[in-house]
PDB file of C-alpha atoms in Angstrom:
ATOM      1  CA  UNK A   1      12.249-103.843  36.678  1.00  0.00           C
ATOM      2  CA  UNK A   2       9.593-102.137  34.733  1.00  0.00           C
ATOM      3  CA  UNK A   3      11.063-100.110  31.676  1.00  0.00           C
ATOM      4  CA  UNK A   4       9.346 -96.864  30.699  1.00  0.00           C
ATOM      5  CA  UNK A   5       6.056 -96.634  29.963  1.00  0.00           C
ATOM      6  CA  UNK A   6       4.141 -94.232  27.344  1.00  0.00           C
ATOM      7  CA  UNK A   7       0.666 -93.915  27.060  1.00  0.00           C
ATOM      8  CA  UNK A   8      -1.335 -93.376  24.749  1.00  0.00           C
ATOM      9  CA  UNK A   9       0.619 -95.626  21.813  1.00  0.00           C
ATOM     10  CA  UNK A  10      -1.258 -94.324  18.984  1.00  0.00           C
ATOM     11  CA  UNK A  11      -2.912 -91.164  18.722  1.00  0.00           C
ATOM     12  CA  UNK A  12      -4.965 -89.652  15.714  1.00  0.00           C
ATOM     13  CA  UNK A  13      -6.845 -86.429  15.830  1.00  0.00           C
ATOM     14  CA  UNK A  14      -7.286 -83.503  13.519  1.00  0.00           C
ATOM     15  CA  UNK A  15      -5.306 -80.067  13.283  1.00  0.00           C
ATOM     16  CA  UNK A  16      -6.412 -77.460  16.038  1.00  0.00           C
ATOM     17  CA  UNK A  17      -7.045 -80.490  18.784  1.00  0.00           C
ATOM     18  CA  UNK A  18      -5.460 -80.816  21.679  1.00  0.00           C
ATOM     19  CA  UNK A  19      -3.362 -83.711  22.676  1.00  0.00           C
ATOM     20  CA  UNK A  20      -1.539 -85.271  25.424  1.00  0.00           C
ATOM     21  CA  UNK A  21       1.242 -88.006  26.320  1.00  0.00           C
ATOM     22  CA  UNK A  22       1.988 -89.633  29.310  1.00  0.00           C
ATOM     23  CA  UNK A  23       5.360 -90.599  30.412  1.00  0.00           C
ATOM     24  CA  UNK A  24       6.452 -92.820  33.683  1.00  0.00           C
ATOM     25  CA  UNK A  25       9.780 -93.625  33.953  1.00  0.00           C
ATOM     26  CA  UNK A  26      11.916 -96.193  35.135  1.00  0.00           C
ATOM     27  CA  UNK A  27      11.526 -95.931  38.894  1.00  0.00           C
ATOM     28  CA  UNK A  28      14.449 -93.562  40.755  1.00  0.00           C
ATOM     29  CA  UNK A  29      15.368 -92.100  37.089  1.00  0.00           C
ATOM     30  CA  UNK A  30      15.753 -88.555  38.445  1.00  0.00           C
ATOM     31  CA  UNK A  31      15.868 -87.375  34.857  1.00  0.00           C
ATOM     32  CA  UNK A  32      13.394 -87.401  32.175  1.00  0.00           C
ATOM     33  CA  UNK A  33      13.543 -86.708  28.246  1.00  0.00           C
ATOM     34  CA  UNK A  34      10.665 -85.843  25.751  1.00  0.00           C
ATOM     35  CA  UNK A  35      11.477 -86.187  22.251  1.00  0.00           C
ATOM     36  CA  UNK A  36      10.432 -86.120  19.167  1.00  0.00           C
ATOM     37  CA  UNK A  37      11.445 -88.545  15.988  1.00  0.00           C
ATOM     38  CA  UNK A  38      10.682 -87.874  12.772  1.00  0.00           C
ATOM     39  CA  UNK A  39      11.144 -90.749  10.266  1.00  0.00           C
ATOM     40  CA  UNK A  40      14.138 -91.821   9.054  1.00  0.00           C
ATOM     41  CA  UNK A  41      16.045 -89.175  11.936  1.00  0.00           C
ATOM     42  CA  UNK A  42      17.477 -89.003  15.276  1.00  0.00           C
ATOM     43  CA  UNK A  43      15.571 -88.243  18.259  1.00  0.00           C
ATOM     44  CA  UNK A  44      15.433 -84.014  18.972  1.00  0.00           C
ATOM     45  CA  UNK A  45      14.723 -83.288  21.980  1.00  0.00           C
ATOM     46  CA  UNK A  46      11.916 -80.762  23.340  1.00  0.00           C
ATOM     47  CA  UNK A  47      12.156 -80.490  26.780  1.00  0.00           C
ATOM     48  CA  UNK A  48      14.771 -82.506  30.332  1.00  0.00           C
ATOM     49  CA  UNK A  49      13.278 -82.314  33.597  1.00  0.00           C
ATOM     50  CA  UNK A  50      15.988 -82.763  36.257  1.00  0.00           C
ATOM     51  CA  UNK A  51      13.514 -83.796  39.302  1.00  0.00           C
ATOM     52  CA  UNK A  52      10.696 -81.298  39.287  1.00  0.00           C
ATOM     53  CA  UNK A  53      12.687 -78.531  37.412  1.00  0.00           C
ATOM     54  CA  UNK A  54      13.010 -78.488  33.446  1.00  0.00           C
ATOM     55  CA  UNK A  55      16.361 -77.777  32.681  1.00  0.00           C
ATOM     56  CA  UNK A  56      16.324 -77.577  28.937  1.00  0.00           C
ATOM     57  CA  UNK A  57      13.511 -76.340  27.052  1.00  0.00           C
ATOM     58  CA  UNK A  58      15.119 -74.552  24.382  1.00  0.00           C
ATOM     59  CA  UNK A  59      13.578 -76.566  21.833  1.00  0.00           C
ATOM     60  CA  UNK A  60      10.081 -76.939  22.899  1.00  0.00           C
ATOM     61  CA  UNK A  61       7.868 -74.543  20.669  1.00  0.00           C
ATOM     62  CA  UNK A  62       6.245 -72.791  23.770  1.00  0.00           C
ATOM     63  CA  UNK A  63       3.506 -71.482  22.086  1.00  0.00           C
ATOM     64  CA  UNK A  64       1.707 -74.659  21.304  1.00  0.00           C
ATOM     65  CA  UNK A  65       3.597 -77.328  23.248  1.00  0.00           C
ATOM     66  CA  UNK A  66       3.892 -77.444  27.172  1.00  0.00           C
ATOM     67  CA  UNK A  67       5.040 -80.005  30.158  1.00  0.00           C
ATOM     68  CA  UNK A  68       4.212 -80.502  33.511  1.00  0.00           C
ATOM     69  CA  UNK A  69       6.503 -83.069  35.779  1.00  0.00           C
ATOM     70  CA  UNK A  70       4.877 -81.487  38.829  1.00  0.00           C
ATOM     71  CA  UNK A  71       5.905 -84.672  41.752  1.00  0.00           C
ATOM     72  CA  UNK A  72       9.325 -85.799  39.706  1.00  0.00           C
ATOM     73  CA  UNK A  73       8.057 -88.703  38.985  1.00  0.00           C
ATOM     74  CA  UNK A  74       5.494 -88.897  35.950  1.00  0.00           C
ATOM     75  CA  UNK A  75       4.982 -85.924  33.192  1.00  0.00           C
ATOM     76  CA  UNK A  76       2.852 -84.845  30.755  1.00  0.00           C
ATOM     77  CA  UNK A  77       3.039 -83.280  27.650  1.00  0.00           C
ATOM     78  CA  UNK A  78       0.521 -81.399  25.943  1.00  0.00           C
ATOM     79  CA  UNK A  79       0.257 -80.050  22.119  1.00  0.00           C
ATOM     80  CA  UNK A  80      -2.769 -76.985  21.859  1.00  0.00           C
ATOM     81  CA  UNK A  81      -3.541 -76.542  19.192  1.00  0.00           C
ATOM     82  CA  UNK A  82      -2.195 -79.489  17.027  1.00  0.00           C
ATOM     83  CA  UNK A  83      -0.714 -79.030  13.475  1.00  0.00           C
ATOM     84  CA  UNK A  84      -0.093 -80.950  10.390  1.00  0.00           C
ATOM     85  CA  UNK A  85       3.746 -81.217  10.893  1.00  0.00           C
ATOM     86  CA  UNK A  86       3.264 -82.480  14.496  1.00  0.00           C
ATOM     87  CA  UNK A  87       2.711 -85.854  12.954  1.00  0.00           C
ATOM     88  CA  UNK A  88       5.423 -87.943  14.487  1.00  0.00           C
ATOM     89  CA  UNK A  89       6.505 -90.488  17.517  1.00  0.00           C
ATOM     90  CA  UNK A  90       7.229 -88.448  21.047  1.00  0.00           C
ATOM     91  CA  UNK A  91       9.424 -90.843  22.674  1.00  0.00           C
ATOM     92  CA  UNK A  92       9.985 -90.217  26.762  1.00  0.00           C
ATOM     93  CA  UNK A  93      13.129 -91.577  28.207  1.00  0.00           C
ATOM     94  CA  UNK A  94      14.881 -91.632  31.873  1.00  0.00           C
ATOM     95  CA  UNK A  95      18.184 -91.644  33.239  1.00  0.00           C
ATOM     96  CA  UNK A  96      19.478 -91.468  36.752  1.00  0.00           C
ATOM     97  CA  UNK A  97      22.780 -89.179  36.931  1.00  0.00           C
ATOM     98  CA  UNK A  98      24.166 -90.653  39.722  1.00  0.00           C
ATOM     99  CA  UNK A  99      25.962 -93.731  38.240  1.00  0.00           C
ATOM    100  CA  UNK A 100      28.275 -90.987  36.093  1.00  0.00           C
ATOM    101  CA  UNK A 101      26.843 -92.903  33.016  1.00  0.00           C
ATOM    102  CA  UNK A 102      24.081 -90.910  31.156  1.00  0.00           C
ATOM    103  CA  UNK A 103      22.542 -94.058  29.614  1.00  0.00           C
ATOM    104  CA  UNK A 104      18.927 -93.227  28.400  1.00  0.00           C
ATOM    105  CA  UNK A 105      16.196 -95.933  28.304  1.00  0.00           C
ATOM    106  CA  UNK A 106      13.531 -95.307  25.902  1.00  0.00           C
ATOM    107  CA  UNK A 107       9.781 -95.770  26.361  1.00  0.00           C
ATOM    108  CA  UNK A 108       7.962 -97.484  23.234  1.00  0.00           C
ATOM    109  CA  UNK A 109       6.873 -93.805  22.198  1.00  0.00           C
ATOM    110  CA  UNK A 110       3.623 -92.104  20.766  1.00  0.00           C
ATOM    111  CA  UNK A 111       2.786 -92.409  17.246  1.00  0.00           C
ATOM    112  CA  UNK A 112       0.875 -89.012  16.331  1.00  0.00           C
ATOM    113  CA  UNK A 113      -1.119 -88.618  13.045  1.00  0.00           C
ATOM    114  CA  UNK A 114      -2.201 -85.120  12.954  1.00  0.00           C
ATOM    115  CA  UNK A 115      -4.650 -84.936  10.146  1.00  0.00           C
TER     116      UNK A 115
ATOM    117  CA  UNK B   1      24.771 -74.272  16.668  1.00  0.00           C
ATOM    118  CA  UNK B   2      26.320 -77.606  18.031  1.00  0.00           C
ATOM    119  CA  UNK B   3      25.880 -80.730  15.342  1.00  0.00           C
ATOM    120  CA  UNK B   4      27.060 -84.113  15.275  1.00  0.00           C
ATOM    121  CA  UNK B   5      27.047 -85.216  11.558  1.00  0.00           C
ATOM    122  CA  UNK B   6      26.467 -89.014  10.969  1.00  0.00           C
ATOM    123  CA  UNK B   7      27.388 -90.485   7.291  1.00  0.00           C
ATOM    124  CA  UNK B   8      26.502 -92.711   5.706  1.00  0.00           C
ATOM    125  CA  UNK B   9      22.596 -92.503   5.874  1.00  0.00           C
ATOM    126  CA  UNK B  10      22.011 -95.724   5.225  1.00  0.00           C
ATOM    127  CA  UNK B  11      24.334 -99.060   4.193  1.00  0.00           C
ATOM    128  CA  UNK B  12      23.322-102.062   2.225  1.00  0.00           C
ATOM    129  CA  UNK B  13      25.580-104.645   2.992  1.00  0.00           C
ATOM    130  CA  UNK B  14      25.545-108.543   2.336  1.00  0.00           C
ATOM    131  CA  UNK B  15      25.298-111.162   5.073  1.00  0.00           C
ATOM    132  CA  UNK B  16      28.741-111.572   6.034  1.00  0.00           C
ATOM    133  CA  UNK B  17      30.003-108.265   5.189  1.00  0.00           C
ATOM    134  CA  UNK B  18      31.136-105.674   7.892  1.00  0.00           C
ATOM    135  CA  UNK B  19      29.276-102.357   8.544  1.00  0.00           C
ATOM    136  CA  UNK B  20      30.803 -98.848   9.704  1.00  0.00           C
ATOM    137  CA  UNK B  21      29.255 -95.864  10.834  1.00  0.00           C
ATOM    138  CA  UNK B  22      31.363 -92.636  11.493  1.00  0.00           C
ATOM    139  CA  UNK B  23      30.255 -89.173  13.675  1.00  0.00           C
ATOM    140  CA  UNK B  24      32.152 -86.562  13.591  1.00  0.00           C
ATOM    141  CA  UNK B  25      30.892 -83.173  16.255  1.00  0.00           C
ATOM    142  CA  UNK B  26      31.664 -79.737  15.522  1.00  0.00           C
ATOM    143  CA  UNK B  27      32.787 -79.607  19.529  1.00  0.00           C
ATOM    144  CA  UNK B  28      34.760 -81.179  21.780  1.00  0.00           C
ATOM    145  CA  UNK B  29      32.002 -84.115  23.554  1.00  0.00           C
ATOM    146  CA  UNK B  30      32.203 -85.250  26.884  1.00  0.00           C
ATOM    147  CA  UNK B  31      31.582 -88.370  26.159  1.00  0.00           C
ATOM    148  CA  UNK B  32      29.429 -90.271  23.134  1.00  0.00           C
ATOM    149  CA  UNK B  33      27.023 -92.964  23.146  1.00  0.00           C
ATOM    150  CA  UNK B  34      25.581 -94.944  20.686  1.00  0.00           C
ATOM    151  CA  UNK B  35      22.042 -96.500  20.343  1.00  0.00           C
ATOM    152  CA  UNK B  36      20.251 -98.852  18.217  1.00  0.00           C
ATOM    153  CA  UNK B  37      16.836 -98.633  16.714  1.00  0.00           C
ATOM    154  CA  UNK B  38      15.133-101.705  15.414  1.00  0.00           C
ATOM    155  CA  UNK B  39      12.034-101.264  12.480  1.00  0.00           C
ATOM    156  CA  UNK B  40       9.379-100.196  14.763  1.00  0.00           C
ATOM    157  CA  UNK B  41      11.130 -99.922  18.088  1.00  0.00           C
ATOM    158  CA  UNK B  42      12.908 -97.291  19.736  1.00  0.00           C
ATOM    159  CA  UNK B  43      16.531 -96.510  20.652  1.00  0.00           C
ATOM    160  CA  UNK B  44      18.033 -98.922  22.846  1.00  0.00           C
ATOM    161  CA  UNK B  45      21.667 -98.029  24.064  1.00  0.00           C
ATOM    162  CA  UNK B  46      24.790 -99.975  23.357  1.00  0.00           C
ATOM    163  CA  UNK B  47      27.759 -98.234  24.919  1.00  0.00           C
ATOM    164  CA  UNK B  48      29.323 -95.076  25.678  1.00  0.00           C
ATOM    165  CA  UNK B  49      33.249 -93.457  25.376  1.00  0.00           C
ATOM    166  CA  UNK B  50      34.470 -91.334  27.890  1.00  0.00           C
ATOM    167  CA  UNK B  51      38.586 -91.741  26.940  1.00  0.00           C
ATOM    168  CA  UNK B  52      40.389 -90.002  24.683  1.00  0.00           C
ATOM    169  CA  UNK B  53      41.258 -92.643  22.089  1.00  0.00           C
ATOM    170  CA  UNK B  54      39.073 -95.446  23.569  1.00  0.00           C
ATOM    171  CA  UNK B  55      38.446 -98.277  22.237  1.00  0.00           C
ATOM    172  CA  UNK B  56      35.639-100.979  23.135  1.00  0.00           C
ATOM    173  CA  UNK B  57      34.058-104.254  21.742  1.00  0.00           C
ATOM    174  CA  UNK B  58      30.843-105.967  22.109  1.00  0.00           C
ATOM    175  CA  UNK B  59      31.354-109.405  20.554  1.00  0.00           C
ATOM    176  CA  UNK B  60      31.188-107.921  16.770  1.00  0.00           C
ATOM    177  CA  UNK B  61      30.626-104.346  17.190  1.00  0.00           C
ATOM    178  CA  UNK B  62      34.366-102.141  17.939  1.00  0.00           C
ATOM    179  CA  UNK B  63      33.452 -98.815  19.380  1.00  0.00           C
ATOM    180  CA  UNK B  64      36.036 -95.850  18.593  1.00  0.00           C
ATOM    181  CA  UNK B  65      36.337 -92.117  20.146  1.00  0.00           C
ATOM    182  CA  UNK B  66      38.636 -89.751  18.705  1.00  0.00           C
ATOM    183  CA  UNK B  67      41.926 -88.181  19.977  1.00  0.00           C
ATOM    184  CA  UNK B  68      40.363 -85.296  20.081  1.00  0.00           C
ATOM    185  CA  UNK B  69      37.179 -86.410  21.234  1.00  0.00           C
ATOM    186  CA  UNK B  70      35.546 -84.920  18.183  1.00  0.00           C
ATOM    187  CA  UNK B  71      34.565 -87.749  16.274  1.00  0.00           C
ATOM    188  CA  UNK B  72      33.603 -91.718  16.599  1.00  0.00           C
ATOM    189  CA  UNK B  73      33.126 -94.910  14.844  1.00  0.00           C
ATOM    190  CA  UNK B  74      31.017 -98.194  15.221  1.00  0.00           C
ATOM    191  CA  UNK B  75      32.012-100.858  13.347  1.00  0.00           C
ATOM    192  CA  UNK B  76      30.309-104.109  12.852  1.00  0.00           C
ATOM    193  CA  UNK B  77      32.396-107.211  11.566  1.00  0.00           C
ATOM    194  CA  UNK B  78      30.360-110.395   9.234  1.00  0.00           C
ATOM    195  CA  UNK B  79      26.966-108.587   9.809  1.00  0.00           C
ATOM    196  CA  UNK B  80      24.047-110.907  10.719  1.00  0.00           C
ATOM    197  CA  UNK B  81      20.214-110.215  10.140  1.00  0.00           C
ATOM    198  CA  UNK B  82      19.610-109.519  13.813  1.00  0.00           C
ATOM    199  CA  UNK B  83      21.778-106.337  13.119  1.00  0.00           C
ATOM    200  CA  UNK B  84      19.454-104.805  10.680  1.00  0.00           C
ATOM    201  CA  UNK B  85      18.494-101.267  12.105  1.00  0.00           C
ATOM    202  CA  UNK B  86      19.353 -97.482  12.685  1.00  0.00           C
ATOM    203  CA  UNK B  87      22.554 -96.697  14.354  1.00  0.00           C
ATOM    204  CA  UNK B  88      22.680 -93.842  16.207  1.00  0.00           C
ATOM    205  CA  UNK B  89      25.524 -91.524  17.554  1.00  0.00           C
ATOM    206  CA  UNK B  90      24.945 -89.509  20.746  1.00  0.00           C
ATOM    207  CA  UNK B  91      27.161 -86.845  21.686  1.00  0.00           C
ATOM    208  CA  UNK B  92      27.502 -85.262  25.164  1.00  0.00           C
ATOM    209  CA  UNK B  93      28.768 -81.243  25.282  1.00  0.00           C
ATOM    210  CA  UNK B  94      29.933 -80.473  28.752  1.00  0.00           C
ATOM    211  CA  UNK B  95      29.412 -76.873  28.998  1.00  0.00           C
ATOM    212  CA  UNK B  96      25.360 -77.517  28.959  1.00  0.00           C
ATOM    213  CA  UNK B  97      25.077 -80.977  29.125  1.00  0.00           C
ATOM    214  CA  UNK B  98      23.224 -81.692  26.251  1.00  0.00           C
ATOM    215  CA  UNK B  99      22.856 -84.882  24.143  1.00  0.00           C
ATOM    216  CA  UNK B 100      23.622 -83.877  20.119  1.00  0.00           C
ATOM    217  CA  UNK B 101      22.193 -87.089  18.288  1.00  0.00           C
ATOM    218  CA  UNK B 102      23.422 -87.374  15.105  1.00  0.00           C
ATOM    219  CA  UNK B 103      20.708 -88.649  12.559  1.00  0.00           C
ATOM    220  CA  UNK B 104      21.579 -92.082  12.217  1.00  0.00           C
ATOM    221  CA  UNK B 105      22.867 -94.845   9.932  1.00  0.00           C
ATOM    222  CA  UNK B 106      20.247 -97.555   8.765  1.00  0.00           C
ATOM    223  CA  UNK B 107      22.141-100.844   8.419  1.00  0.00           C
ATOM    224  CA  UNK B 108      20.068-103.290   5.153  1.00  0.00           C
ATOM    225  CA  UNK B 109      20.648-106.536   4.564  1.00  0.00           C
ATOM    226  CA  UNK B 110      20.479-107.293   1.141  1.00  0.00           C
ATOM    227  CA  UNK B 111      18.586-110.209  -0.039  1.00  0.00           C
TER     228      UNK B 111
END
């Protein structure tokens, strides 16, 4: 079974760029997770899509950062204009609900240098 | 807001010697899960606690929720090098569903 995959791995670009990340999860995950990981912290999460609809988005700084899981399979998420302090890895993970166990699996993530 | 504190930040610990990691949520969790991080890598989970109280091993590692389902433990007996990483608590509040990660507790081997 393929795992969850991120593309691209690495991005570098300078402040007031746009960006994007990919995310595909693991196949029949009905929910999806984009987060962000500083280093040397836990995950915090920006944004769960439960199918097509994004549940939580409390934490998602809406006036640069925005996400699109338009089928309820694959998503995107987009930084416009980039900043200095959105240097980081954006990790995507999937779970499916139904098995009562929330288990997340992790995609390898996206290591931004904003510069 | 909701937090789930993780101590210690980091542990330097012999070959041999055991490892703990505690969590402790300012709410009542649902459940709580734990994950692993390797140098480089990203979380990978390990287990989760649904019980009141319950208790569960994985070879070396003893996994403990609360009474109160407030607080948890992971403990490692006779570490090895393959359990160098980042250990991280994951905390599940019912009323919204959310995951409260706590910020994690890096396991060194010492030289």
């Amino acid at each position: 079974e393929a795992g969850v995959v991120q593309s691209p791995r690495y991005k570098i670009i300078e402040k007031k760029q746009p960006v994007a990340f990919w995310c595909n999860p693991i196949s029949g995950h009905n929910t999806l997770y984009w987060y962000l990981q500083n280093l040397g912290q836990g995950p915090e999460l920006l944004i769960r899509y439960e199918n097509e609809e994004a549940v939580d988005d409390s934490q998602l700084p809406k006036d640069r950062f925005s996400a699109e899981r338009l089928k309820g399979v694959d998503s995107t998420l987009k930084i416009q204009p980039a900043e200095l302090g959105d240097s980081a890895v954006y990790l995507c993970a999937s779970s499916s609900t139904g098995t009562g166990v929330y288990e997340q699996y992790f995609g390898p993530g996206t290591r931004l240098t904003v510069t | 807001g909701q937090q789930v504190m993780q101590i210690p930040q980091y542990q330097h610990v012999q070959e041999g010697e055991d490892f703990t990691t505690y969590c402790n949520s300012s709410t009542t969790l649902s459940n709580i899960q734990w994950y692993k991080q390797r140098p480089g890598g990203h979380p990978v989970f390990l287990i989760q606690l649904v019980k009141s109280g319950e208790v569960k091993k994985q070879k070396r590692l003893t996994f403990q929720f609360g009474e109160a389902k407030k607080n948890s433990s992971l403990h490692i007996t006779a570490t090895q090098t393959t359990d160098v990483g980042t250990y991280f608590c994951a905390g599940l509040v019912r009323s919204n569903y959310q995951l409260i990660w706590g910020a994690g507790t890096k396991l060194i081997i010492k030289p």
